[in-house]
JSON list of C-alpha atoms in Angstrom, two decimals:
[
{"chain": "A", "resi": 271, "resn": "UNK", "atom": "CA", "xyz": [-13.67, -58.00, -12.14]},
{"chain": "A", "resi": 272, "resn": "UNK", "atom": "CA", "xyz": [-17.13, -56.45, -12.43]},
{"chain": "A", "resi": 273, "resn": "UNK", "atom": "CA", "xyz": [-16.55, -54.42, -9.29]},
{"chain": "A", "resi": 274, "resn": "UNK", "atom": "CA", "xyz": [-13.29, -53.10, -10.68]},
{"chain": "A", "resi": 275, "resn": "UNK", "atom": "CA", "xyz": [-14.95, -52.03, -13.92]},
{"chain": "A", "resi": 276, "resn": "UNK", "atom": "CA", "xyz": [-17.78, -50.34, -12.00]},
{"chain": "A", "resi": 277, "resn": "UNK", "atom": "CA", "xyz": [-15.29, -48.47, -9.84]},
{"chain": "A", "resi": 278, "resn": "UNK", "atom": "CA", "xyz": [-13.37, -47.33, -12.91]},
{"chain": "A", "resi": 279, "resn": "UNK", "atom": "CA", "xyz": [-16.55, -46.17, -14.68]},
{"chain": "A", "resi": 280, "resn": "UNK", "atom": "CA", "xyz": [-17.72, -44.30, -11.58]},
{"chain": "A", "resi": 281, "resn": "UNK", "atom": "CA", "xyz": [-14.35, -42.62, -11.21]},
{"chain": "A", "resi": 282, "resn": "UNK", "atom": "CA", "xyz": [-14.37, -41.60, -14.87]},
{"chain": "A", "resi": 283, "resn": "UNK", "atom": "CA", "xyz": [-17.90, -40.20, -14.58]},
{"chain": "A", "resi": 284, "resn": "UNK", "atom": "CA", "xyz": [-17.02, -38.24, -11.46]},
{"chain": "A", "resi": 285, "resn": "UNK", "atom": "CA", "xyz": [-13.93, -36.82, -13.16]},
{"chain": "A", "resi": 286, "resn": "UNK", "atom": "CA", "xyz": [-16.06, -35.78, -16.14]},
{"chain": "A", "resi": 287, "resn": "UNK", "atom": "CA", "xyz": [-18.59, -34.06, -13.83]},
{"chain": "A", "resi": 288, "resn": "UNK", "atom": "CA", "xyz": [-15.84, -32.25, -11.93]},
{"chain": "A", "resi": 289, "resn": "UNK", "atom": "CA", "xyz": [-14.27, -31.03, -15.17]},
{"chain": "A", "resi": 290, "resn": "UNK", "atom": "CA", "xyz": [-17.66, -29.85, -16.44]},
{"chain": "A", "resi": 291, "resn": "UNK", "atom": "CA", "xyz": [-18.32, -27.96, -13.21]},
{"chain": "A", "resi": 292, "resn": "UNK", "atom": "CA", "xyz": [-14.87, -26.31, -13.33]},
{"chain": "A", "resi": 293, "resn": "UNK", "atom": "CA", "xyz": [-15.33, -25.30, -16.97]},
{"chain": "A", "resi": 294, "resn": "UNK", "atom": "CA", "xyz": [-18.80, -23.91, -16.27]},
{"chain": "A", "resi": 295, "resn": "UNK", "atom": "CA", "xyz": [-17.51, -21.82, -13.34]},
{"chain": "A", "resi": 296, "resn": "UNK", "atom": "CA", "xyz": [-14.65, -20.51, -15.47]},
{"chain": "A", "resi": 297, "resn": "UNK", "atom": "CA", "xyz": [-17.04, -19.54, -18.27]},
{"chain": "A", "resi": 298, "resn": "UNK", "atom": "CA", "xyz": [-19.36, -17.84, -15.78]},
{"chain": "A", "resi": 299, "resn": "UNK", "atom": "CA", "xyz": [-16.44, -15.83, -14.37]},
{"chain": "A", "resi": 300, "resn": "UNK", "atom": "CA", "xyz": [-15.44, -14.90, -17.88]},
{"chain": "A", "resi": 301, "resn": "UNK", "atom": "CA", "xyz": [-19.00, -13.86, -18.71]},
{"chain": "A", "resi": 302, "resn": "UNK", "atom": "CA", "xyz": [-19.17, -11.81, -15.50]},
{"chain": "A", "resi": 303, "resn": "UNK", "atom": "CA", "xyz": [-15.97, -9.96, -16.36]},
{"chain": "A", "resi": 304, "resn": "UNK", "atom": "CA", "xyz": [-17.17, -9.32, -19.91]},
{"chain": "A", "resi": 305, "resn": "UNK", "atom": "CA", "xyz": [-20.53, -8.04, -18.65]},
{"chain": "A", "resi": 306, "resn": "UNK", "atom": "CA", "xyz": [-19.01, -5.74, -16.06]},
{"chain": "A", "resi": 307, "resn": "UNK", "atom": "CA", "xyz": [-16.54, -4.39, -18.62]},
{"chain": "A", "resi": 308, "resn": "UNK", "atom": "CA", "xyz": [-19.27, -3.70, -21.14]},
{"chain": "A", "resi": 309, "resn": "UNK", "atom": "CA", "xyz": [-21.49, -2.04, -18.54]},
{"chain": "A", "resi": 310, "resn": "UNK", "atom": "CA", "xyz": [-18.66, 0.07, -17.11]},
{"chain": "A", "resi": 311, "resn": "UNK", "atom": "CA", "xyz": [-17.40, 1.27, -20.48]},
{"chain": "A", "resi": 312, "resn": "UNK", "atom": "CA", "xyz": [-20.91, 2.15, -21.65]},
{"chain": "A", "resi": 313, "resn": "UNK", "atom": "CA", "xyz": [-21.65, 3.94, -18.36]},
{"chain": "A", "resi": 314, "resn": "UNK", "atom": "CA", "xyz": [-18.46, 5.99, -18.72]},
{"chain": "A", "resi": 315, "resn": "UNK", "atom": "CA", "xyz": [-19.23, 6.95, -22.31]},
{"chain": "A", "resi": 316, "resn": "UNK", "atom": "CA", "xyz": [-22.88, 7.68, -21.49]},
{"chain": "A", "resi": 317, "resn": "UNK", "atom": "CA", "xyz": [-21.77, 10.02, -18.70]},
{"chain": "A", "resi": 318, "resn": "UNK", "atom": "CA", "xyz": [-19.44, 11.87, -21.05]},
{"chain": "A", "resi": 319, "resn": "UNK", "atom": "CA", "xyz": [-22.23, 12.24, -23.62]},
{"chain": "A", "resi": 320, "resn": "UNK", "atom": "CA", "xyz": [-24.54, 13.49, -20.86]},
{"chain": "A", "resi": 321, "resn": "UNK", "atom": "CA", "xyz": [-21.92, 16.07, -19.88]},
{"chain": "A", "resi": 322, "resn": "UNK", "atom": "CA", "xyz": [-21.54, 17.08, -23.51]},
{"chain": "A", "resi": 323, "resn": "UNK", "atom": "CA", "xyz": [-25.29, 17.69, -23.80]},
{"chain": "A", "resi": 324, "resn": "UNK", "atom": "CA", "xyz": [-25.66, 19.61, -20.52]},
{"chain": "A", "resi": 325, "resn": "UNK", "atom": "CA", "xyz": [-22.34, 21.37, -20.37]},
{"chain": "A", "resi": 326, "resn": "UNK", "atom": "CA", "xyz": [-19.59, 20.58, -17.90]},
{"chain": "A", "resi": 327, "resn": "UNK", "atom": "CA", "xyz": [-20.28, 23.46, -15.53]},
{"chain": "A", "resi": 328, "resn": "UNK", "atom": "CA", "xyz": [-24.03, 22.79, -15.16]},
{"chain": "A", "resi": 329, "resn": "UNK", "atom": "CA", "xyz": [-23.79, 19.37, -13.52]},
{"chain": "A", "resi": 330, "resn": "UNK", "atom": "CA", "xyz": [-23.42, 19.11, -9.74]},
{"chain": "A", "resi": 331, "resn": "UNK", "atom": "CA", "xyz": [-21.03, 16.42, -8.50]},
{"chain": "A", "resi": 332, "resn": "UNK", "atom": "CA", "xyz": [-19.73, 15.84, -12.01]},
{"chain": "A", "resi": 333, "resn": "UNK", "atom": "CA", "xyz": [-16.15, 15.09, -10.98]},
{"chain": "A", "resi": 334, "resn": "UNK", "atom": "CA", "xyz": [-17.19, 12.60, -8.30]},
{"chain": "A", "resi": 335, "resn": "UNK", "atom": "CA", "xyz": [-19.46, 10.76, -10.73]},
{"chain": "A", "resi": 336, "resn": "UNK", "atom": "CA", "xyz": [-16.84, 10.83, -13.49]},
{"chain": "A", "resi": 337, "resn": "UNK", "atom": "CA", "xyz": [-14.20, 9.51, -11.09]},
{"chain": "A", "resi": 338, "resn": "UNK", "atom": "CA", "xyz": [-16.52, 6.71, -9.97]},
{"chain": "A", "resi": 339, "resn": "UNK", "atom": "CA", "xyz": [-17.24, 5.66, -13.55]},
{"chain": "A", "resi": 340, "resn": "UNK", "atom": "CA", "xyz": [-13.59, 5.86, -14.57]},
{"chain": "A", "resi": 341, "resn": "UNK", "atom": "CA", "xyz": [-12.63, 3.71, -11.58]},
{"chain": "A", "resi": 342, "resn": "UNK", "atom": "CA", "xyz": [-15.30, 1.12, -12.48]},
{"chain": "A", "resi": 343, "resn": "UNK", "atom": "CA", "xyz": [-14.13, 1.06, -16.09]},
{"chain": "A", "resi": 344, "resn": "UNK", "atom": "CA", "xyz": [-10.50, 0.61, -15.08]},
{"chain": "A", "resi": 345, "resn": "UNK", "atom": "CA", "xyz": [-11.28, -2.17, -12.59]},
{"chain": "A", "resi": 346, "resn": "UNK", "atom": "CA", "xyz": [-13.46, -4.01, -15.09]},
{"chain": "A", "resi": 347, "resn": "UNK", "atom": "CA", "xyz": [-10.76, -3.65, -17.74]},
{"chain": "A", "resi": 348, "resn": "UNK", "atom": "CA", "xyz": [-8.07, -5.10, -15.48]},
{"chain": "A", "resi": 349, "resn": "UNK", "atom": "CA", "xyz": [-10.31, -8.00, -14.45]},
{"chain": "A", "resi": 350, "resn": "UNK", "atom": "CA", "xyz": [-11.14, -8.77, -18.07]},
{"chain": "A", "resi": 351, "resn": "UNK", "atom": "CA", "xyz": [-7.45, -8.68, -19.02]},
{"chain": "A", "resi": 352, "resn": "UNK", "atom": "CA", "xyz": [-6.75, -11.34, -16.38]},
{"chain": "A", "resi": 353, "resn": "UNK", "atom": "CA", "xyz": [-9.55, -13.67, -17.51]},
{"chain": "A", "resi": 354, "resn": "UNK", "atom": "CA", "xyz": [-9.42, -13.07, -21.27]},
{"chain": "A", "resi": 355, "resn": "UNK", "atom": "CA", "xyz": [-8.49, -15.73, -23.75]},
{"chain": "A", "resi": 356, "resn": "UNK", "atom": "CA", "xyz": [-5.38, -15.03, -25.83]},
{"chain": "A", "resi": 357, "resn": "UNK", "atom": "CA", "xyz": [-7.35, -13.61, -28.81]},
{"chain": "A", "resi": 358, "resn": "UNK", "atom": "CA", "xyz": [-9.47, -11.37, -26.58]},
{"chain": "A", "resi": 359, "resn": "UNK", "atom": "CA", "xyz": [-6.40, -10.25, -24.64]},
{"chain": "A", "resi": 360, "resn": "UNK", "atom": "CA", "xyz": [-4.63, -9.31, -27.87]},
{"chain": "A", "resi": 361, "resn": "UNK", "atom": "CA", "xyz": [-7.72, -7.41, -29.05]},
{"chain": "A", "resi": 362, "resn": "UNK", "atom": "CA", "xyz": [-7.96, -5.51, -25.76]},
{"chain": "A", "resi": 363, "resn": "UNK", "atom": "CA", "xyz": [-4.30, -4.52, -25.88]},
{"chain": "A", "resi": 364, "resn": "UNK", "atom": "CA", "xyz": [-3.84, -3.89, -29.60]},
{"chain": "A", "resi": 365, "resn": "UNK", "atom": "CA", "xyz": [-7.25, -2.58, -30.72]},
{"chain": "A", "resi": 366, "resn": "UNK", "atom": "CA", "xyz": [-9.25, -1.42, -27.70]},
{"chain": "A", "resi": 367, "resn": "UNK", "atom": "CA", "xyz": [-6.38, 0.24, -25.81]},
{"chain": "A", "resi": 368, "resn": "UNK", "atom": "CA", "xyz": [-5.38, 2.73, -28.53]},
{"chain": "A", "resi": 369, "resn": "UNK", "atom": "CA", "xyz": [-9.01, 3.66, -29.29]},
{"chain": "A", "resi": 370, "resn": "UNK", "atom": "CA", "xyz": [-9.76, 4.20, -25.59]},
{"chain": "A", "resi": 371, "resn": "UNK", "atom": "CA", "xyz": [-6.61, 6.29, -25.23]},
{"chain": "A", "resi": 372, "resn": "UNK", "atom": "CA", "xyz": [-7.63, 8.44, -28.19]},
{"chain": "A", "resi": 373, "resn": "UNK", "atom": "CA", "xyz": [-11.13, 9.09, -26.81]},
{"chain": "A", "resi": 374, "resn": "UNK", "atom": "CA", "xyz": [-9.62, 10.03, -23.44]},
{"chain": "A", "resi": 375, "resn": "UNK", "atom": "CA", "xyz": [-6.97, 12.24, -25.08]},
{"chain": "A", "resi": 376, "resn": "UNK", "atom": "CA", "xyz": [-9.40, 14.11, -27.31]},
{"chain": "A", "resi": 377, "resn": "UNK", "atom": "CA", "xyz": [-13.07, 13.83, -26.41]},
{"chain": "A", "resi": 378, "resn": "UNK", "atom": "CA", "xyz": [-12.95, 13.46, -22.62]},
{"chain": "A", "resi": 379, "resn": "UNK", "atom": "CA", "xyz": [-10.14, 15.99, -22.21]},
{"chain": "A", "resi": 380, "resn": "UNK", "atom": "CA", "xyz": [-11.86, 18.55, -24.41]},
{"chain": "A", "resi": 381, "resn": "UNK", "atom": "CA", "xyz": [-15.09, 18.18, -22.45]},
{"chain": "A", "resi": 382, "resn": "UNK", "atom": "CA", "xyz": [-13.31, 18.71, -19.15]},
{"chain": "A", "resi": 383, "resn": "UNK", "atom": "CA", "xyz": [-10.83, 21.41, -20.12]},
{"chain": "A", "resi": 384, "resn": "UNK", "atom": "CA", "xyz": [-12.44, 23.32, -22.98]},
{"chain": "A", "resi": 385, "resn": "UNK", "atom": "CA", "xyz": [-16.15, 22.56, -22.63]},
{"chain": "A", "resi": 386, "resn": "UNK", "atom": "CA", "xyz": [-16.64, 21.97, -26.35]},
{"chain": "A", "resi": 387, "resn": "UNK", "atom": "CA", "xyz": [-15.56, 19.13, -28.57]},
{"chain": "A", "resi": 388, "resn": "UNK", "atom": "CA", "xyz": [-13.96, 19.52, -31.99]},
{"chain": "A", "resi": 389, "resn": "UNK", "atom": "CA", "xyz": [-14.29, 17.18, -34.97]},
{"chain": "A", "resi": 390, "resn": "UNK", "atom": "CA", "xyz": [-11.32, 15.07, -33.86]},
{"chain": "A", "resi": 391, "resn": "UNK", "atom": "CA", "xyz": [-12.94, 14.49, -30.47]},
{"chain": "A", "resi": 392, "resn": "UNK", "atom": "CA", "xyz": [-16.30, 13.63, -32.01]},
{"chain": "A", "resi": 393, "resn": "UNK", "atom": "CA", "xyz": [-14.62, 11.24, -34.41]},
{"chain": "A", "resi": 394, "resn": "UNK", "atom": "CA", "xyz": [-12.83, 9.53, -31.50]},
{"chain": "A", "resi": 395, "resn": "UNK", "atom": "CA", "xyz": [-16.12, 9.25, -29.59]},
{"chain": "A", "resi": 396, "resn": "UNK", "atom": "CA", "xyz": [-17.90, 7.70, -32.58]},
{"chain": "A", "resi": 397, "resn": "UNK", "atom": "CA", "xyz": [-15.05, 5.23, -33.13]},
{"chain": "A", "resi": 398, "resn": "UNK", "atom": "CA", "xyz": [-15.10, 4.25, -29.45]},
{"chain": "A", "resi": 399, "resn": "UNK", "atom": "CA", "xyz": [-18.89, 3.87, -29.47]},
{"chain": "A", "resi": 400, "resn": "UNK", "atom": "CA", "xyz": [-18.72, 1.61, -32.54]},
{"chain": "A", "resi": 401, "resn": "UNK", "atom": "CA", "xyz": [-15.94, -0.37, -30.93]},
{"chain": "A", "resi": 402, "resn": "UNK", "atom": "CA", "xyz": [-18.15, -1.03, -27.89]},
{"chain": "A", "resi": 403, "resn": "UNK", "atom": "CA", "xyz": [-21.44, -1.64, -29.72]},
{"chain": "A", "resi": 404, "resn": "UNK", "atom": "CA", "xyz": [-20.21, -3.74, -32.63]},
{"chain": "A", "resi": 405, "resn": "UNK", "atom": "CA", "xyz": [-16.60, -4.89, -32.40]},
{"chain": "A", "resi": 406, "resn": "UNK", "atom": "CA", "xyz": [-16.55, -5.81, -28.71]},
{"chain": "A", "resi": 407, "resn": "UNK", "atom": "CA", "xyz": [-19.75, -7.84, -29.03]},
{"chain": "A", "resi": 408, "resn": "UNK", "atom": "CA", "xyz": [-18.33, -9.63, -32.05]},
{"chain": "A", "resi": 409, "resn": "UNK", "atom": "CA", "xyz": [-15.05, -10.48, -30.33]},
{"chain": "A", "resi": 410, "resn": "UNK", "atom": "CA", "xyz": [-16.60, -11.73, -27.06]},
{"chain": "A", "resi": 411, "resn": "UNK", "atom": "CA", "xyz": [-19.33, -13.94, -28.55]},
{"chain": "A", "resi": 412, "resn": "UNK", "atom": "CA", "xyz": [-16.93, -16.89, -29.02]},
{"chain": "A", "resi": 413, "resn": "UNK", "atom": "CA", "xyz": [-15.76, -16.44, -25.42]},
{"chain": "A", "resi": 414, "resn": "UNK", "atom": "CA", "xyz": [-19.17, -17.45, -24.07]},
{"chain": "A", "resi": 415, "resn": "UNK", "atom": "CA", "xyz": [-20.17, -20.03, -26.67]},
{"chain": "A", "resi": 416, "resn": "UNK", "atom": "CA", "xyz": [-20.68, -22.73, -24.04]},
{"chain": "A", "resi": 417, "resn": "UNK", "atom": "CA", "xyz": [-23.05, -20.55, -22.03]},
{"chain": "A", "resi": 418, "resn": "UNK", "atom": "CA", "xyz": [-25.07, -19.65, -25.12]},
{"chain": "A", "resi": 419, "resn": "UNK", "atom": "CA", "xyz": [-25.31, -23.27, -26.32]},
{"chain": "A", "resi": 420, "resn": "UNK", "atom": "CA", "xyz": [-24.78, -25.68, -23.39]},
{"chain": "A", "resi": 421, "resn": "UNK", "atom": "CA", "xyz": [-25.22, -28.71, -25.63]},
{"chain": "A", "resi": 422, "resn": "UNK", "atom": "CA", "xyz": [-21.84, -27.90, -27.21]},
{"chain": "A", "resi": 423, "resn": "UNK", "atom": "CA", "xyz": [-20.09, -28.00, -23.84]},
{"chain": "A", "resi": 424, "resn": "UNK", "atom": "CA", "xyz": [-19.81, -31.77, -23.96]},
{"chain": "A", "resi": 425, "resn": "UNK", "atom": "CA", "xyz": [-18.04, -31.64, -27.31]},
{"chain": "A", "resi": 426, "resn": "UNK", "atom": "CA", "xyz": [-15.09, -29.79, -25.76]},
{"chain": "A", "resi": 427, "resn": "UNK", "atom": "CA", "xyz": [-14.43, -32.26, -22.97]},
{"chain": "A", "resi": 428, "resn": "UNK", "atom": "CA", "xyz": [-11.86, -35.01, -23.38]}
]
């Protein structure tokens, strides 16, 4: 009987360890997608601000660099959409998407086509910057709670 109980306890412990390892890997993937999204979106916006300061025609290789940053932003966005929790997914689709569209439609387009940015474009850029600096950080903090406070990980396991 003792051997049977020991085997059951060992099996239960191993199952707990496997579940903890799977959850930790999933949270690390989620953190990686959040980090790459944040870095890519900031890099894209920083490049646009740099272009605004220098002027579109004065920067060599500007289109190649812009294309590279846009591609990184899009890839990071798609990856994050796949790994996002339901609340983060909803936020990305309902809140982030329209604000990003507006900054592309006004600010980025005006920089590329006109060379100057009007008040509507500047307002869109400020809204997008706030969305990245404040709102995005606020919405993703719960996503990585277990990585910030590993002691709470155990509380979520069955």
